[in-house]
PDB file of C-alpha atoms in Angstrom:
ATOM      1  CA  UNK A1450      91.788  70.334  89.495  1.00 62.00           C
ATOM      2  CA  UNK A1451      89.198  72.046  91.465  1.00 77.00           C
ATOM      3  CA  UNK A1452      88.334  76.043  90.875  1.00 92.00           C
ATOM      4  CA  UNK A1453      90.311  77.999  93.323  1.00 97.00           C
ATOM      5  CA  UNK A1454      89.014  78.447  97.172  1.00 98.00           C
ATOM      6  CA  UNK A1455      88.117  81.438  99.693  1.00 98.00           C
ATOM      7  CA  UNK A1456      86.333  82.863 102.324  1.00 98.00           C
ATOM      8  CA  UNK A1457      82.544  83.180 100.637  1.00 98.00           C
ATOM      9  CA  UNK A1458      83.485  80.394  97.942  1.00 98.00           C
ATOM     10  CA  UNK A1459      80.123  77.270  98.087  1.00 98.00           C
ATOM     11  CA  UNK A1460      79.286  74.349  96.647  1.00 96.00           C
ATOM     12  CA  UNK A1461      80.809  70.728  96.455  1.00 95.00           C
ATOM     13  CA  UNK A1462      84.569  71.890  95.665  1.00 95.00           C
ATOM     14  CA  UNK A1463      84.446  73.633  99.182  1.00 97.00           C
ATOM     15  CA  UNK A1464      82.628  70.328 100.903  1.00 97.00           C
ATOM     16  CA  UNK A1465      85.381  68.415  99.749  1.00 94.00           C
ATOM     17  CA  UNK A1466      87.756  70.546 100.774  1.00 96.00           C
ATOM     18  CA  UNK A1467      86.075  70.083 104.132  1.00 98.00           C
ATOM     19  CA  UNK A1468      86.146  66.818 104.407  1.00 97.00           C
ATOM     20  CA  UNK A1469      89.631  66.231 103.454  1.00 95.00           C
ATOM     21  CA  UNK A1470      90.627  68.846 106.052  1.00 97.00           C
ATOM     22  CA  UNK A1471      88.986  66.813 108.945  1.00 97.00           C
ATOM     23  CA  UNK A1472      90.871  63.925 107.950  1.00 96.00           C
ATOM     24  CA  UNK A1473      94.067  65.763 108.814  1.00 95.00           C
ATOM     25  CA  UNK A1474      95.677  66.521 111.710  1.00 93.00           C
ATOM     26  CA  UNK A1475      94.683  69.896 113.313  1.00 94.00           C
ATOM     27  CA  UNK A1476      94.676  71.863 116.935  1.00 92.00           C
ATOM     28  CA  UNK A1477      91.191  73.241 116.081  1.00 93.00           C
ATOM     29  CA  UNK A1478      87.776  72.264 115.488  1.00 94.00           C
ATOM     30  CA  UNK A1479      86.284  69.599 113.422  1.00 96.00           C
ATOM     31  CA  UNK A1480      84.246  71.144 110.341  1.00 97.00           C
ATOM     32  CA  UNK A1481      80.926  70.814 109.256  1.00 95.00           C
ATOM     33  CA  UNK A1482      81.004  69.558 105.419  1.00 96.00           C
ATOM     34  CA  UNK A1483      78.693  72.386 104.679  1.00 98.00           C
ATOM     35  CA  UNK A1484      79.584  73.587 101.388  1.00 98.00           C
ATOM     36  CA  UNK A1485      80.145  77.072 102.790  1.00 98.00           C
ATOM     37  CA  UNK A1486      83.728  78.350 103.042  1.00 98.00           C
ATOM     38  CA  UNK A1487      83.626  80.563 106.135  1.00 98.00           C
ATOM     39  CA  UNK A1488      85.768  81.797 108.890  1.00 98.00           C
ATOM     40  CA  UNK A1489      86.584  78.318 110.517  1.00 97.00           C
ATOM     41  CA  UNK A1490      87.246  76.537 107.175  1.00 98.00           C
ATOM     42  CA  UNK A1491      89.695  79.364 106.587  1.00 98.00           C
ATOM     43  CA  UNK A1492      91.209  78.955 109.755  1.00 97.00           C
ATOM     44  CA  UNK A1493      92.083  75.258 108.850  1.00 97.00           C
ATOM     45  CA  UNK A1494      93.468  76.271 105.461  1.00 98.00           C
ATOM     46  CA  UNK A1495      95.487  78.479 106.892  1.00 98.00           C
ATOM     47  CA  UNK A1496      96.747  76.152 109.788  1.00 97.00           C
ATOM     48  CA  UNK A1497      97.651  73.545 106.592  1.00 96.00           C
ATOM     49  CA  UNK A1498      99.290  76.251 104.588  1.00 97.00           C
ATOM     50  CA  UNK A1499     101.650  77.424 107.449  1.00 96.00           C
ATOM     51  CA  UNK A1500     102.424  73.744 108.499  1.00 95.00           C
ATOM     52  CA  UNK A1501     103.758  73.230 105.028  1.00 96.00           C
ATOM     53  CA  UNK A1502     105.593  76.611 104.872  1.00 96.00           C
ATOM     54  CA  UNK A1503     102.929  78.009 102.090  1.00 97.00           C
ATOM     55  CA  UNK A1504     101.772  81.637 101.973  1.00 95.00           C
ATOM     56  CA  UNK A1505      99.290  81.537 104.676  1.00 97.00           C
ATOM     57  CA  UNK A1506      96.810  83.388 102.366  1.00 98.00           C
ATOM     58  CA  UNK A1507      93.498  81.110 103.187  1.00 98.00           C
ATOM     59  CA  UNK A1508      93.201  81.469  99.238  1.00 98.00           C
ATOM     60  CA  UNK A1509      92.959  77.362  98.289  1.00 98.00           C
ATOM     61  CA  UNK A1510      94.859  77.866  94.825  1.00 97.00           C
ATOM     62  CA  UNK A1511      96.760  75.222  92.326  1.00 96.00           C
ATOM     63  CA  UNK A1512      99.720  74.648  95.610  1.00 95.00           C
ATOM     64  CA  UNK A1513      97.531  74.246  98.317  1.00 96.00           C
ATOM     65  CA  UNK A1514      95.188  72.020  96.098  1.00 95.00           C
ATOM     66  CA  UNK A1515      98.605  69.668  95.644  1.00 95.00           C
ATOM     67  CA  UNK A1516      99.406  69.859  99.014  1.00 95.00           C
ATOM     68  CA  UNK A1517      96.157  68.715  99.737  1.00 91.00           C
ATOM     69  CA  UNK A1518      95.629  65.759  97.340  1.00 90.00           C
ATOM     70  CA  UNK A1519      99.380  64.545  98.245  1.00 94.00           C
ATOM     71  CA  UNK A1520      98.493  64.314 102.015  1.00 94.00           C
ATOM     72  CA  UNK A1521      95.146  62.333 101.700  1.00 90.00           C
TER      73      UNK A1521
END
């Protein structure tokens, strides 16, 4: 399982994490697979964790990570 996500978090963990995200549904912006975990990639965690009644932390731990794999 990938090392656990935030705001300030890099590298290719957070890229994936990216990626995945812009193959979901959303109401905001498409992300740049940057590597960089910033305000906009937190923004789309948070939109996933709240749509799937998780704590709406941003914080991409061991739950989100499963909710994550499960819907791609």
């Amino acid at each position: 399982m990938p090392r656990t996500l935030r705001i300030g978090s890099t590298g290719p963990d957070v890229s994936e994490l990216q990626g995945g995200l812009n193959r979901l549904p959303t109401s905001l912006a498409p992300l740049a697979a940057d590597g960089v975990f910033g305000p906009r990639t937190d923004a789309r965690v948070r939109e996933l964790q709240s749509a799937h009644r998780l704590s709406a932390d941003g914080v991409v731990g061991p739950m989100t990570w499963e909710l994550f794999t499960r819907l791609l």
